[in-house]
Amino acid sequence: IVHIAAINKDRTIDDYQRIYNKIAEKIREDDEYDGYIGYGPVLVRLGWHSSGTYNKENNSGGSYGGTYRFKLENSDPSNNGLQNAAQFLDPIYKEFNWISHGDLYTLGAVCAIQEAQGPKIKWRPGRVDLPESATPENGRLPDAVNGADYVRKFYARLRMNDREAVALTGAHCLGRTHLKNSGFDGPWGAASSSFTNEFFINLLNEQWKLQKNAAGNKQYDSPKGYMMLETDYALIQDPIYLKIVKEYANNEASFFKDFASSFQKLLENGIDYPKGAPEYIFKTLDDQDM
Ligand code: HEM
Ligand SMILES: Cc1nc2ccc(F)cn2c1N
């Protein structure tokens, strides 16, 4: 399967910055969502899940076709809760319906990371809406009740190495788990709307206890009321991952640099960009004194 980015010469960075600003202003406006965590984290998860269906074996899935908009994909149990992000983006798509769904989902995630004071993420337009028949089957997104071998193998399917895998999981500094979405609960403590290296610091500094939650699923809980999935905890069980976790816990700049490149790679998996295809770095609202 080949997906070539379609370069729309009529659209400039200003057109995409206008959409970025609309999303960023709406994130600021709709601040009460999920106990005042806001829409940032769930927008990041939508961008990640629409890209995480990619399979390097046959270059299938991924963000290109915007197939999350179809029932088969948005009703995947792994996507429980992402309807909130899709509903958030609906009015923005209505106003700027010249953009493809794949570009909108990934732009929304980049916007959410940057507006949460995270690193600047380079973004390239050109994803093209594919028909419902192109929707990947359910089951390509990762399960949380697994160890390091599973994590390494899962990320390899997305062409990610150990550093990229650890960096990407650092996005679990944002938001929280919801029993009704995934069967995991908490964290009551560290849930946040700012993008930092806290995930790595907490992983190393908290005393974690594996226990069954109210839904009977195993998760790690800490005295402060933080939680980690088994796939999160795997990052300090595996000696190779652990070394990288320590690096990022002690060097936020290194985490930011690796997250920025890994997240762009995640969002662009499966897409061939023609030479000279435009690549944008959007200004935050703060950068624009908005
Ligand atoms: C092995 C890999 C991963 C597993 C098993 C996993 C699993 C989960 C689960 C179970 C939740 C809770 C969903 C809910 O209950 O609402 C969650 C939330 C989240 N995940 Fe992951 N995740 C993984 C990797 C990633 C990656 C690579 C990113 C982004 C780069 C990411 C970003 C997020 C965010 C931002 C949330 C919070 C969403 C919210 O607050 O609504 N995750 N993840
Ligand atoms: C703060 C925080 N946010 C998340 C999101 C997902 C997850 F699995 C764990 N998380 C933790 N600890």
Coordinates of C-alpha atoms and ligand atoms in Angstrom, one line a residue:
I1 CA 0.0 0.0 0.0
V2 CA 1.4 3.4 -0.9
H3 CA 0.1 6.7 0.5
I4 CA 1.5 9.8 -1.2
A5 CA 1.0 13.2 0.5
A6 CA -1.2 15.4 -1.7
I7 CA 0.3 18.9 -1.7
N8 CA -2.4 21.6 -1.9
K9 CA -0.6 24.6 -3.4
D10 CA -3.5 27.0 -2.5
R11 CA -2.9 26.5 1.2
T12 CA -0.1 28.2 3.1
I13 CA 1.1 28.1 6.7
D14 CA -1.4 30.9 7.5
D15 CA -4.3 28.7 6.6
Y16 CA -3.1 25.9 8.9
Q17 CA -2.1 28.4 11.7
R18 CA -5.7 29.7 11.6
I19 CA -7.0 26.1 12.3
Y20 CA -4.3 25.7 14.9
N21 CA -5.4 28.9 16.6
K22 CA -9.1 27.8 16.5
I23 CA -8.2 24.6 18.2
A24 CA -5.9 26.3 20.8
E25 CA -8.6 28.9 21.6
K26 CA -11.2 26.2 22.0
I27 CA -8.9 24.2 24.4
R28 CA -8.6 27.4 26.5
E29 CA -12.4 28.1 26.3
D30 CA -13.6 24.5 27.1
D31 CA -11.5 24.3 30.3
E32 CA -14.0 22.4 32.4
Y33 CA -13.7 19.1 30.5
D34 CA -12.7 16.0 32.6
G35 CA -12.5 17.8 36.0
Y36 CA -10.7 20.8 34.5
I37 CA -8.0 18.7 32.9
G38 CA -9.2 20.1 29.6
Y39 CA -9.3 18.7 26.1
G40 CA -5.6 18.7 25.5
P41 CA -4.8 15.1 26.6
V42 CA -7.7 13.4 24.8
L43 CA -6.8 15.4 21.6
V44 CA -3.2 14.0 21.9
R45 CA -4.7 10.5 22.3
L46 CA -6.9 10.9 19.2
G47 CA -3.8 11.9 17.1
W48 CA -1.8 8.9 18.5
H49 CA -4.6 6.4 18.1
S50 CA -5.4 7.4 14.5
S51 CA -1.7 6.9 13.8
G52 CA -1.1 3.8 16.0
T53 CA -3.0 1.4 13.7
Y54 CA 0.1 1.5 11.3
N55 CA 1.7 -1.8 10.4
K56 CA 5.1 -1.5 8.8
E57 CA 4.8 -5.1 7.4
N58 CA 2.4 -3.9 4.7
N59 CA 2.4 -0.2 5.2
S60 CA -1.3 -0.4 6.2
G61 CA -3.2 1.8 8.7
G62 CA -1.8 5.0 10.1
S63 CA -3.1 8.6 10.0
Y64 CA -3.2 9.1 6.2
G65 CA -6.8 8.1 5.4
G66 CA -8.6 9.6 8.4
T67 CA -10.4 6.3 8.9
Y68 CA -11.1 7.0 12.6
R69 CA -14.2 8.9 11.2
F70 CA -15.7 5.5 10.3
K71 CA -17.7 3.4 12.8
L72 CA -15.5 0.3 12.6
E73 CA -12.5 2.3 13.9
N74 CA -14.2 4.8 16.3
S75 CA -16.1 1.9 17.9
D76 CA -12.9 -0.1 18.6
P77 CA -12.9 -0.6 22.4
S78 CA -9.3 0.7 22.4
N79 CA -10.8 4.0 21.3
N80 CA -13.4 4.4 24.1
G81 CA -13.5 8.0 25.2
L82 CA -12.0 9.5 22.0
Q83 CA -15.5 10.4 20.9
N84 CA -15.0 13.5 23.1
A85 CA -12.0 14.6 21.1
A86 CA -13.9 14.0 17.8
Q87 CA -16.9 16.0 19.0
F88 CA -14.5 18.8 20.1
L89 CA -13.1 18.9 16.5
D90 CA -16.5 18.7 14.7
P91 CA -17.2 22.5 14.7
I92 CA -13.7 23.2 13.6
Y93 CA -14.0 20.7 10.7
K94 CA -17.3 22.4 9.7
E95 CA -15.6 25.8 9.5
F96 CA -12.5 24.5 7.7
N97 CA -13.8 21.5 5.7
W98 CA -11.1 21.9 3.1
I99 CA -8.8 20.0 5.5
S100 CA -8.6 16.2 5.5
H101 CA -9.6 14.3 8.6
G102 CA -6.1 12.8 9.0
D103 CA -4.5 16.3 8.8
L104 CA -7.1 17.5 11.4
Y105 CA -6.6 14.7 13.9
T106 CA -2.8 15.1 13.8
L107 CA -2.9 18.9 13.8
G108 CA -5.1 18.7 16.8
A109 CA -2.6 16.5 18.7
V110 CA 0.4 18.8 17.7
C111 CA -1.6 21.8 18.9
A112 CA -2.5 20.2 22.2
I113 CA 1.1 19.2 22.9
Q114 CA 2.4 22.7 22.1
E115 CA -0.3 24.5 24.1
A116 CA 0.5 22.3 27.1
Q117 CA 4.0 23.9 27.0
G118 CA 5.5 20.8 25.3
P119 CA 8.1 20.9 22.5
K120 CA 7.4 22.3 19.0
I121 CA 6.4 19.4 16.8
K122 CA 7.1 19.7 13.0
W123 CA 3.9 19.0 11.0
R124 CA 3.4 18.3 7.3
P125 CA 0.0 18.4 5.6
G126 CA -1.1 16.1 2.7
R127 CA -3.1 13.3 4.3
V128 CA -6.1 12.4 2.0
D129 CA -9.5 11.0 3.2
L130 CA -9.8 7.4 2.1
P131 CA -13.1 5.5 1.8
E132 CA -14.6 3.3 4.6
S133 CA -13.2 0.2 2.8
A134 CA -9.7 1.4 3.8
T135 CA -10.5 1.3 7.6
P136 CA -8.1 -1.0 9.4
E137 CA -9.5 -3.8 11.5
N138 CA -9.8 -3.5 15.3
G139 CA -7.0 -4.9 17.5
R140 CA -4.0 -2.9 16.2
L141 CA -3.7 -0.6 19.3
P142 CA -1.8 -1.8 22.3
D143 CA -3.1 -3.5 25.4
A144 CA -2.0 -2.1 28.8
V145 CA -1.6 -5.4 30.7
N146 CA 1.7 -6.5 29.3
G147 CA 5.5 -6.4 30.0
A148 CA 8.6 -5.1 28.3
D149 CA 8.8 -7.7 25.5
Y150 CA 5.3 -6.9 24.4
V151 CA 6.0 -3.2 24.5
R152 CA 9.2 -3.6 22.4
K153 CA 7.5 -5.7 19.9
F154 CA 4.5 -3.4 19.6
Y155 CA 6.6 -0.3 19.0
A156 CA 8.7 -2.2 16.4
R157 CA 5.6 -2.5 14.3
L158 CA 5.5 1.3 14.3
R159 CA 9.2 1.4 13.3
M160 CA 10.0 2.8 16.8
N161 CA 13.3 1.8 18.6
D162 CA 13.7 1.7 22.4
R163 CA 14.4 5.5 22.8
E164 CA 11.4 6.4 20.6
A165 CA 9.2 4.0 22.6
V166 CA 10.2 5.4 26.0
A167 CA 9.9 9.0 24.7
L168 CA 6.4 8.5 23.2
T169 CA 5.2 6.9 26.5
G170 CA 6.2 10.1 28.2
A171 CA 2.9 11.6 26.9
H172 CA 1.4 9.8 29.9
C173 CA 2.3 12.9 31.8
L174 CA -1.0 14.2 30.4
G175 CA -4.5 13.4 31.4
R176 CA -5.6 10.3 33.1
T177 CA -7.2 6.9 32.8
H178 CA -10.9 6.5 33.1
L179 CA -12.5 3.3 34.4
K180 CA -15.5 3.6 32.0
N181 CA -13.1 4.0 29.0
S182 CA -10.3 1.5 29.5
G183 CA -11.0 -0.2 32.8
F184 CA -8.1 1.6 34.4
D185 CA -8.6 4.1 37.2
G186 CA -6.9 7.3 38.4
P187 CA -4.6 8.9 38.8
W188 CA -6.2 11.2 41.2
G189 CA -2.9 12.9 41.8
A190 CA -0.6 13.5 38.8
A191 CA -3.3 14.0 36.2
S192 CA -2.2 17.1 34.4
S193 CA -2.6 19.3 31.4
S194 CA 1.1 20.4 31.2
F195 CA 3.6 18.5 29.1
T196 CA 6.6 17.7 31.3
N197 CA 9.0 14.8 32.1
E198 CA 7.0 14.1 35.3
F199 CA 6.0 10.7 34.0
F200 CA 9.6 9.5 34.2
I201 CA 10.3 11.2 37.6
N202 CA 7.2 9.6 39.2
L203 CA 8.0 6.2 37.6
L204 CA 11.4 6.3 39.4
N205 CA 10.5 8.0 42.7
E206 CA 7.1 6.6 43.7
Q207 CA 6.6 3.3 45.5
W208 CA 4.5 1.3 43.2
K209 CA 2.2 -1.5 44.3
L210 CA 0.6 -3.8 41.8
Q211 CA -3.1 -4.3 42.6
K212 CA -6.4 -5.0 41.1
N213 CA -8.6 -2.0 40.5
A214 CA -12.4 -1.7 40.8
A215 CA -12.8 -3.3 37.4
G216 CA -10.6 -6.3 38.4
N217 CA -7.7 -5.1 36.1
K218 CA -4.1 -5.0 37.4
Q219 CA -2.4 -1.6 37.7
Y220 CA 0.3 0.0 39.8
D221 CA -0.8 2.5 42.4
S222 CA 1.3 4.8 44.6
P223 CA 0.7 6.2 48.1
K224 CA 0.2 9.7 46.5
G225 CA -2.7 8.3 44.5
Y226 CA -0.8 8.1 41.2
M227 CA -1.1 5.1 38.9
M228 CA 0.8 3.4 36.1
L229 CA -0.2 0.8 33.6
E230 CA 1.7 -2.5 33.5
T231 CA 3.1 -1.3 30.1
D232 CA 4.3 1.9 31.8
Y233 CA 5.9 0.1 34.7
A234 CA 7.7 -2.2 32.2
L235 CA 9.9 0.8 31.4
I236 CA 11.6 0.5 34.7
Q237 CA 11.7 -3.3 34.8
D238 CA 13.6 -3.7 31.5
P239 CA 17.3 -2.6 32.0
I240 CA 17.6 -1.0 28.6
Y241 CA 14.4 1.0 29.0
L242 CA 15.3 1.9 32.6
K243 CA 18.5 3.7 31.5
I244 CA 16.5 5.8 29.1
V245 CA 13.8 6.6 31.7
K246 CA 16.6 7.8 34.0
E247 CA 18.0 10.0 31.2
Y248 CA 14.7 11.7 30.6
A249 CA 13.9 12.1 34.3
N250 CA 17.2 14.0 34.7
N251 CA 17.1 15.9 31.4
E252 CA 13.8 17.3 30.3
A253 CA 15.4 18.9 27.2
S254 CA 16.5 15.5 26.0
F255 CA 13.0 14.1 26.5
F256 CA 11.5 17.1 24.6
K257 CA 13.9 16.7 21.7
D258 CA 13.3 12.9 21.4
F259 CA 9.5 13.2 21.9
A260 CA 9.2 15.9 19.2
S261 CA 11.0 13.7 16.6
S262 CA 9.2 10.5 17.6
F263 CA 5.8 12.0 17.7
Q264 CA 6.2 13.5 14.2
K265 CA 7.4 10.1 13.0
L266 CA 4.4 8.4 14.6
L267 CA 2.0 10.8 12.9
E268 CA 3.6 10.4 9.5
N269 CA 4.1 6.6 9.5
G270 CA 3.0 5.2 6.1
I271 CA 3.0 8.5 4.2
D272 CA 5.4 9.3 1.3
Y273 CA 6.1 13.1 1.1
P274 CA 7.2 14.4 -2.3
K275 CA 10.5 16.3 -2.3
G276 CA 10.0 19.9 -1.2
A277 CA 6.7 19.1 0.6
P278 CA 5.9 21.9 3.0
E279 CA 6.8 21.3 6.7
Y280 CA 5.4 23.7 9.3
I281 CA 6.3 24.7 12.9
F282 CA 3.2 26.4 14.4
K283 CA 3.4 29.3 16.8
T284 CA 1.6 28.9 20.1
L285 CA -1.0 31.4 21.2
D286 CA 1.6 32.7 23.7
D287 CA 4.1 33.1 20.8
Q288 CA 1.5 35.3 19.1
D289 CA 0.6 37.2 22.3
M290 CA -3.0 35.9 22.0
Ligands
HEM1 C1 2.0 0.6 25.1 C2 1.5 1.8 24.7 C3 0.3 2.4 25.4 C4 -0.7 1.9 26.1 C5 -1.0 0.4 26.5 C6 -1.6 3.0 26.5 C7 -2.7 2.9 27.2 C8 -3.5 4.0 27.6 C9 -4.7 3.8 28.4 C10 -5.3 2.5 28.9 C11 -5.2 5.1 28.7 C12 -6.4 5.5 29.5 C13 -7.6 5.8 28.5 C14 -8.8 6.2 29.2 O1 -9.2 5.4 30.2 O2 -9.4 7.3 28.9 C15 -4.3 6.0 28.0 C16 -4.4 7.4 28.1 C17 -3.6 8.3 27.4 N1 -2.6 7.9 26.5 FE1 -1.8 6.1 26.3 N2 -1.1 4.2 26.0 C18 0.1 3.9 25.3 C19 0.9 4.8 24.6 C20 0.6 6.1 24.4 C21 1.3 7.0 23.5 C22 2.4 6.6 22.5 C23 0.7 8.2 23.6 C24 1.0 9.5 22.9 C25 2.2 9.8 22.3 C26 -0.3 8.1 24.6 C27 -1.1 9.2 25.1 C28 -2.1 9.1 26.0 C29 -2.8 10.2 26.6 C30 -2.5 11.7 26.3 C31 -3.7 9.7 27.5 C32 -4.7 10.5 28.4 C33 -6.0 10.6 27.7 C34 -7.1 11.3 28.5 O3 -6.7 11.9 29.6 O4 -8.3 11.3 28.1 N3 -0.4 6.8 25.1 N4 -3.3 5.3 27.4
LIG2 C1 -0.8 11.3 34.8 C2 -1.1 10.2 33.9 N1 -1.8 10.3 32.8 C3 -1.9 9.0 32.3 C4 -2.4 8.6 31.1 C5 -2.4 7.2 30.8 C6 -1.8 6.4 31.7 F1 -1.8 5.1 31.4 C7 -1.3 6.8 32.9 N2 -1.3 8.1 33.2 C8 -0.8 8.9 34.2 N3 -0.2 8.4 35.3

